[in-house]
Amino acid sequence: MVKKTMIISIANNKGGTGKTTTAVNLGAALAENNQRILLVDLDPQGHLSINLGVDIDNLERTIYDVLLNPKSSQIDQVIISELSNDCDLIPANIDLSGATVELMNEISRETILKRALLPVKDEYDFILVDCPPNLGLLTLNALTAADLVIVPVQTEYLAMRSIKELWSIINKVKEHTNPELSMRLLCTMFDRRTIHGRDVISELREVFGEQVFDTVITRTIKFADASVAAEPILSFAPKSEAAEQYRNLAEEVLSYVKETKSER
Ligand SMILES: Nc1ncnc2c1ncn2[C@@H]1O[C@H](COP(=O)(O)OP(=O)(O)O)[C@@H](O)[C@H]1O
Ligand SMILES: [Mg+2]
């Protein structure tokens, strides 16, 4: 059977829901399973790159060059190899903030990322794209390129309401540019001490059913400490509950891949 690369975009227009943390740690957990991983930082704030110890102010080339000149930028030279989480990375910095305007007049502007990734796609088992906290052209590109979008949702009051807009964009993308796109919700920052946390999870499961991962990521200060150390939680605190949860998430993603492959 031909092995197919799965592109997973991690999106939520709300900031601080755990997108970047999920990119770092799901990437690390999949790499522990001998999967070849490329991470793509698609946020002009460059948090994913910073979290992996990259000095984003001194980069010769970034995702910006890849998107603006896919032919001449030679994507393989933009890739930084084997970071602290055993993943490769296409980094981003503030240069990317101009891209939305510059790409506005391109032909088929929603498929730029998808096309740009083609030359390296086959070298990886998974490509994880970390989206910015908005629903602009960059996120649209990520959703159009993806086989699966993971939506990290903070497990708190109004969680359902917060994903309404994103849900409608995902459906539009399915209608127009990417009919095969699947979605999974990931409950993050779950706090056992609050009463309503469990209610929020049940409500999400009621509405979205199988589209909610069984794995729930609990709230812990360890993630902030791991960020400071520029390490994934899996190596910073390998035996922690948080590391275990991201390993469980990787297991779920791997079985999802098996399921979708047998369906083909
Ligand atoms: N499960 C968690 N528990 C506690 N803090 C977390 C958790 N996940 C992420 N964080 C912290 O919350 C902040 C926002 O997370 P981040 O992944 O950067 O969100 P986003 O990329 O969606 O903006 C970061 O400081 C991160 O370290
Ligand atoms: Mg982020």
Short mmCIF file of N, CA and C in Angstrom, two decimals, residues 39-157:
data_model
loop_
_atom_site.label_atom_id
_atom_site.label_comp_id
_atom_site.label_asym_id
_atom_site.label_seq_id
_atom_site.Cartn_x
_atom_site.Cartn_y
_atom_site.Cartn_z
N LEU A 39 6.56 20.23 11.05
CA LEU A 39 5.68 21.23 11.64
C LEU A 39 5.76 22.49 10.80
N VAL A 40 4.62 23.13 10.60
CA VAL A 40 4.60 24.38 9.85
C VAL A 40 4.04 25.47 10.74
N ASP A 41 4.85 26.47 11.00
CA ASP A 41 4.41 27.61 11.81
C ASP A 41 3.72 28.61 10.87
N LEU A 42 2.41 28.74 11.04
CA LEU A 42 1.67 29.63 10.14
C LEU A 42 1.14 30.85 10.90
N ASP A 43 1.77 31.14 12.04
CA ASP A 43 1.37 32.29 12.85
C ASP A 43 2.50 33.33 12.85
N PRO A 44 2.21 34.56 12.38
CA PRO A 44 3.25 35.60 12.35
C PRO A 44 3.90 35.86 13.72
N GLN A 45 3.23 35.44 14.79
CA GLN A 45 3.84 35.60 16.12
C GLN A 45 4.97 34.60 16.34
N GLY A 46 5.02 33.57 15.50
CA GLY A 46 6.12 32.61 15.56
C GLY A 46 6.24 31.84 16.87
N HIS A 47 5.12 31.66 17.57
CA HIS A 47 5.19 31.00 18.88
C HIS A 47 5.68 29.55 18.79
N LEU A 48 5.26 28.87 17.73
CA LEU A 48 5.69 27.47 17.57
C LEU A 48 7.21 27.42 17.42
N SER A 49 7.74 28.31 16.58
CA SER A 49 9.19 28.34 16.35
C SER A 49 9.92 28.68 17.66
N ILE A 50 9.41 29.68 18.38
CA ILE A 50 10.03 30.09 19.64
C ILE A 50 10.00 28.94 20.65
N ASN A 51 8.84 28.27 20.71
CA ASN A 51 8.69 27.14 21.64
C ASN A 51 9.69 26.03 21.39
N LEU A 52 10.20 25.98 20.16
CA LEU A 52 11.18 24.93 19.83
C LEU A 52 12.60 25.50 19.82
N GLY A 53 12.76 26.68 20.39
CA GLY A 53 14.09 27.24 20.58
C GLY A 53 14.68 27.95 19.38
N VAL A 54 13.85 28.27 18.38
CA VAL A 54 14.37 28.96 17.19
C VAL A 54 14.41 30.47 17.44
N ASP A 55 15.52 31.10 17.06
CA ASP A 55 15.66 32.55 17.18
C ASP A 55 14.99 33.19 15.96
N ILE A 56 13.73 33.58 16.11
CA ILE A 56 12.95 33.97 14.93
C ILE A 56 13.35 35.33 14.35
N ASP A 57 14.10 36.11 15.10
CA ASP A 57 14.48 37.43 14.58
C ASP A 57 15.68 37.34 13.64
N ASN A 58 16.32 36.19 13.60
CA ASN A 58 17.49 36.05 12.74
C ASN A 58 17.35 34.89 11.77
N LEU A 59 16.22 34.87 11.06
CA LEU A 59 16.01 33.79 10.10
C LEU A 59 16.19 34.34 8.70
N GLU A 60 16.93 33.60 7.87
CA GLU A 60 17.10 34.05 6.49
C GLU A 60 15.83 33.84 5.69
N ARG A 61 15.23 32.68 5.87
CA ARG A 61 14.00 32.39 5.15
C ARG A 61 12.96 31.74 6.05
N THR A 62 11.72 31.99 5.77
CA THR A 62 10.63 31.47 6.60
C THR A 62 9.49 30.98 5.71
N ILE A 63 8.40 30.61 6.33
CA ILE A 63 7.20 30.19 5.61
C ILE A 63 6.72 31.30 4.66
N TYR A 64 7.01 32.53 5.02
CA TYR A 64 6.63 33.67 4.17
C TYR A 64 7.21 33.52 2.76
N ASP A 65 8.51 33.18 2.69
CA ASP A 65 9.15 33.01 1.37
C ASP A 65 8.55 31.84 0.62
N VAL A 66 8.24 30.78 1.37
CA VAL A 66 7.66 29.59 0.74
C VAL A 66 6.30 29.92 0.11
N LEU A 67 5.51 30.73 0.81
CA LEU A 67 4.18 31.06 0.29
C LEU A 67 4.25 32.06 -0.85
N LEU A 68 5.18 33.03 -0.75
CA LEU A 68 5.23 34.06 -1.78
C LEU A 68 5.94 33.61 -3.05
N ASN A 69 6.98 32.80 -2.90
CA ASN A 69 7.70 32.31 -4.08
C ASN A 69 7.91 30.81 -3.99
N PRO A 70 6.85 30.06 -4.10
CA PRO A 70 6.98 28.61 -3.90
C PRO A 70 8.02 27.99 -4.83
N LYS A 71 8.21 28.55 -6.02
CA LYS A 71 9.15 27.94 -6.98
C LYS A 71 10.59 28.25 -6.61
N SER A 72 10.88 29.54 -6.31
CA SER A 72 12.28 29.91 -6.15
C SER A 72 12.78 29.80 -4.70
N SER A 73 11.88 29.64 -3.74
CA SER A 73 12.35 29.69 -2.35
C SER A 73 12.95 28.36 -1.89
N GLN A 74 12.79 27.30 -2.66
CA GLN A 74 13.34 25.98 -2.31
C GLN A 74 13.02 25.59 -0.88
N ILE A 75 11.83 25.07 -0.74
CA ILE A 75 11.26 24.77 0.56
C ILE A 75 12.20 23.91 1.43
N ASP A 76 12.95 23.00 0.82
CA ASP A 76 13.82 22.14 1.65
C ASP A 76 14.92 22.94 2.36
N GLN A 77 15.24 24.11 1.81
CA GLN A 77 16.26 24.93 2.48
C GLN A 77 15.68 25.81 3.59
N VAL A 78 14.37 25.88 3.65
CA VAL A 78 13.73 26.67 4.71
C VAL A 78 13.50 25.79 5.95
N ILE A 79 13.50 24.48 5.73
CA ILE A 79 13.20 23.54 6.82
C ILE A 79 14.36 23.45 7.81
N ILE A 80 14.03 23.59 9.09
CA ILE A 80 15.01 23.38 10.17
C ILE A 80 14.81 21.95 10.68
N SER A 81 15.92 21.19 10.73
CA SER A 81 15.77 19.75 11.02
C SER A 81 15.96 19.41 12.47
N GLU A 82 15.29 18.37 12.88
CA GLU A 82 15.51 17.68 14.15
C GLU A 82 15.62 18.61 15.36
N LEU A 83 14.53 19.23 15.67
CA LEU A 83 14.48 20.12 16.84
C LEU A 83 14.27 19.30 18.11
N SER A 84 14.05 20.02 19.23
CA SER A 84 13.99 19.34 20.53
C SER A 84 12.87 18.29 20.60
N ASN A 85 11.89 18.39 19.72
CA ASN A 85 10.83 17.38 19.76
C ASN A 85 10.95 16.36 18.63
N ASP A 86 12.17 16.27 18.05
CA ASP A 86 12.43 15.32 16.96
C ASP A 86 11.58 15.57 15.72
N CYS A 87 11.14 16.79 15.54
CA CYS A 87 10.38 17.14 14.34
C CYS A 87 11.19 18.13 13.50
N ASP A 88 10.85 18.22 12.22
CA ASP A 88 11.37 19.29 11.38
C ASP A 88 10.38 20.44 11.42
N LEU A 89 10.87 21.64 11.06
CA LEU A 89 10.00 22.82 11.19
C LEU A 89 10.23 23.79 10.04
N ILE A 90 9.13 24.33 9.51
CA ILE A 90 9.22 25.53 8.67
C ILE A 90 8.83 26.68 9.58
N PRO A 91 9.78 27.56 9.92
CA PRO A 91 9.52 28.59 10.93
C PRO A 91 8.77 29.79 10.37
N ALA A 92 8.31 30.62 11.28
CA ALA A 92 7.64 31.87 10.89
C ALA A 92 8.12 32.99 11.79
N ASN A 93 8.01 34.20 11.27
CA ASN A 93 8.19 35.38 12.12
C ASN A 93 7.27 36.47 11.59
N ILE A 94 7.49 37.67 12.06
CA ILE A 94 6.59 38.78 11.77
C ILE A 94 6.47 39.08 10.26
N ASP A 95 7.45 38.66 9.46
CA ASP A 95 7.36 38.85 8.00
C ASP A 95 6.03 38.33 7.46
N LEU A 96 5.54 37.26 8.09
CA LEU A 96 4.33 36.60 7.60
C LEU A 96 3.09 37.48 7.71
N SER A 97 3.16 38.49 8.57
CA SER A 97 1.96 39.31 8.78
C SER A 97 1.56 40.07 7.52
N GLY A 98 2.52 40.32 6.61
CA GLY A 98 2.19 41.01 5.37
C GLY A 98 1.62 40.09 4.30
N ALA A 99 1.78 38.79 4.51
CA ALA A 99 1.45 37.83 3.45
C ALA A 99 -0.02 37.87 3.05
N THR A 100 -0.89 38.05 4.04
CA THR A 100 -2.32 38.02 3.76
C THR A 100 -2.68 39.04 2.69
N VAL A 101 -2.14 40.23 2.81
CA VAL A 101 -2.41 41.29 1.84
C VAL A 101 -1.73 40.97 0.51
N GLU A 102 -0.47 40.53 0.57
CA GLU A 102 0.28 40.28 -0.66
C GLU A 102 -0.29 39.12 -1.48
N LEU A 103 -0.90 38.17 -0.79
CA LEU A 103 -1.40 36.99 -1.50
C LEU A 103 -2.84 37.16 -1.98
N MET A 104 -3.47 38.27 -1.59
CA MET A 104 -4.88 38.49 -1.89
C MET A 104 -5.21 38.37 -3.37
N ASN A 105 -4.28 38.82 -4.24
CA ASN A 105 -4.59 38.81 -5.67
C ASN A 105 -4.06 37.60 -6.43
N GLU A 106 -3.49 36.66 -5.69
CA GLU A 106 -3.00 35.44 -6.34
C GLU A 106 -4.16 34.63 -6.90
N ILE A 107 -3.89 33.90 -7.94
CA ILE A 107 -4.91 32.99 -8.47
C ILE A 107 -5.01 31.80 -7.52
N SER A 108 -6.22 31.39 -7.23
CA SER A 108 -6.47 30.25 -6.34
C SER A 108 -5.71 30.42 -5.02
N ARG A 109 -5.99 31.53 -4.38
CA ARG A 109 -5.18 31.92 -3.22
C ARG A 109 -5.39 31.04 -2.00
N GLU A 110 -6.46 30.25 -1.97
CA GLU A 110 -6.67 29.36 -0.82
C GLU A 110 -5.82 28.10 -0.89
N THR A 111 -5.26 27.81 -2.08
CA THR A 111 -4.52 26.55 -2.23
C THR A 111 -3.00 26.77 -2.25
N ILE A 112 -2.55 27.97 -1.91
CA ILE A 112 -1.11 28.27 -2.00
C ILE A 112 -0.29 27.35 -1.10
N LEU A 113 -0.72 27.17 0.15
CA LEU A 113 0.04 26.32 1.08
C LEU A 113 0.05 24.87 0.59
N LYS A 114 -1.11 24.40 0.19
CA LYS A 114 -1.22 23.03 -0.30
C LYS A 114 -0.23 22.76 -1.43
N ARG A 115 -0.17 23.70 -2.38
CA ARG A 115 0.75 23.54 -3.51
C ARG A 115 2.20 23.67 -3.07
N ALA A 116 2.45 24.61 -2.14
CA ALA A 116 3.83 24.84 -1.70
C ALA A 116 4.42 23.63 -0.97
N LEU A 117 3.57 22.85 -0.30
CA LEU A 117 4.07 21.71 0.47
C LEU A 117 4.37 20.48 -0.39
N LEU A 118 3.85 20.47 -1.62
CA LEU A 118 3.96 19.28 -2.46
C LEU A 118 5.39 18.73 -2.61
N PRO A 119 6.42 19.60 -2.84
CA PRO A 119 7.75 19.05 -3.08
C PRO A 119 8.33 18.24 -1.92
N VAL A 120 7.88 18.49 -0.68
CA VAL A 120 8.45 17.76 0.46
C VAL A 120 7.46 16.81 1.12
N LYS A 121 6.24 16.87 0.67
CA LYS A 121 5.17 16.13 1.34
C LYS A 121 5.50 14.65 1.56
N ASP A 122 6.00 13.99 0.52
CA ASP A 122 6.23 12.54 0.60
C ASP A 122 7.32 12.15 1.60
N GLU A 123 8.11 13.11 2.05
CA GLU A 123 9.18 12.78 2.99
C GLU A 123 8.67 12.65 4.42
N TYR A 124 7.39 12.94 4.63
CA TYR A 124 6.86 12.92 6.01
C TYR A 124 5.62 12.04 6.11
N ASP A 125 5.40 11.54 7.34
CA ASP A 125 4.15 10.81 7.61
C ASP A 125 3.04 11.79 7.98
N PHE A 126 3.43 12.84 8.73
CA PHE A 126 2.46 13.86 9.13
C PHE A 126 3.04 15.25 8.92
N ILE A 127 2.21 16.16 8.47
CA ILE A 127 2.56 17.58 8.48
C ILE A 127 1.54 18.27 9.38
N LEU A 128 2.03 18.92 10.44
CA LEU A 128 1.14 19.60 11.38
C LEU A 128 1.27 21.11 11.18
N VAL A 129 0.14 21.76 10.91
CA VAL A 129 0.16 23.20 10.64
C VAL A 129 -0.45 23.96 11.81
N ASP A 130 0.33 24.84 12.43
CA ASP A 130 -0.13 25.62 13.58
C ASP A 130 -0.68 26.97 13.08
N CYS A 131 -1.99 27.16 13.22
CA CYS A 131 -2.65 28.34 12.64
C CYS A 131 -2.59 29.56 13.56
N PRO A 132 -2.72 30.75 12.95
CA PRO A 132 -2.83 31.98 13.77
C PRO A 132 -4.24 32.05 14.38
N PRO A 133 -4.43 32.90 15.40
CA PRO A 133 -5.74 32.96 16.06
C PRO A 133 -6.74 33.84 15.32
N ASN A 134 -6.95 33.57 14.04
CA ASN A 134 -7.99 34.29 13.29
C ASN A 134 -8.45 33.41 12.15
N LEU A 135 -9.44 33.88 11.41
CA LEU A 135 -9.98 33.06 10.31
C LEU A 135 -9.64 33.69 8.96
N GLY A 136 -8.48 34.31 8.88
CA GLY A 136 -8.05 34.97 7.65
C GLY A 136 -7.52 33.99 6.62
N LEU A 137 -6.84 34.56 5.62
CA LEU A 137 -6.38 33.77 4.47
C LEU A 137 -5.40 32.65 4.86
N LEU A 138 -4.58 32.89 5.90
CA LEU A 138 -3.62 31.86 6.29
C LEU A 138 -4.36 30.63 6.83
N THR A 139 -5.32 30.86 7.70
CA THR A 139 -6.11 29.74 8.25
C THR A 139 -6.89 29.04 7.14
N LEU A 140 -7.42 29.82 6.21
CA LEU A 140 -8.15 29.26 5.07
C LEU A 140 -7.24 28.34 4.25
N ASN A 141 -5.98 28.76 4.07
CA ASN A 141 -5.00 27.93 3.38
C ASN A 141 -4.73 26.64 4.15
N ALA A 142 -4.63 26.76 5.48
CA ALA A 142 -4.36 25.58 6.31
C ALA A 142 -5.53 24.60 6.23
N LEU A 143 -6.75 25.12 6.26
CA LEU A 143 -7.93 24.24 6.20
C LEU A 143 -8.07 23.59 4.82
N THR A 144 -7.66 24.31 3.80
CA THR A 144 -7.76 23.78 2.43
C THR A 144 -6.71 22.70 2.19
N ALA A 145 -5.54 22.84 2.84
CA ALA A 145 -4.46 21.86 2.64
C ALA A 145 -4.69 20.59 3.45
N ALA A 146 -5.53 20.66 4.50
CA ALA A 146 -5.57 19.60 5.51
C ALA A 146 -6.47 18.42 5.14
N ASP A 147 -6.07 17.24 5.67
CA ASP A 147 -6.98 16.09 5.66
C ASP A 147 -7.85 16.15 6.91
N LEU A 148 -7.26 16.68 7.99
CA LEU A 148 -7.94 16.72 9.28
C LEU A 148 -7.65 18.05 9.95
N VAL A 149 -8.68 18.66 10.53
CA VAL A 149 -8.42 19.84 11.36
C VAL A 149 -8.70 19.48 12.81
N ILE A 150 -7.71 19.74 13.67
CA ILE A 150 -7.90 19.54 15.10
C ILE A 150 -8.19 20.92 15.70
N VAL A 151 -9.31 21.00 16.43
CA VAL A 151 -9.70 22.26 17.05
C VAL A 151 -9.54 22.14 18.57
N PRO A 152 -8.49 22.71 19.14
CA PRO A 152 -8.37 22.69 20.59
C PRO A 152 -9.38 23.68 21.20
N VAL A 153 -10.18 23.18 22.13
CA VAL A 153 -11.20 24.02 22.76
C VAL A 153 -10.94 24.05 24.26
N GLN A 154 -10.90 25.25 24.82
CA GLN A 154 -10.74 25.36 26.27
C GLN A 154 -12.00 24.82 26.93
N THR A 155 -11.80 23.92 27.88
CA THR A 155 -12.94 23.28 28.53
C THR A 155 -13.53 24.22 29.57
N GLU A 156 -14.23 25.22 29.11
CA GLU A 156 -14.87 26.15 30.05
C GLU A 156 -16.20 26.66 29.51
N TYR A 157 -16.86 27.39 30.35
CA TYR A 157 -18.16 27.96 30.02
C TYR A 157 -18.11 28.68 28.67
#
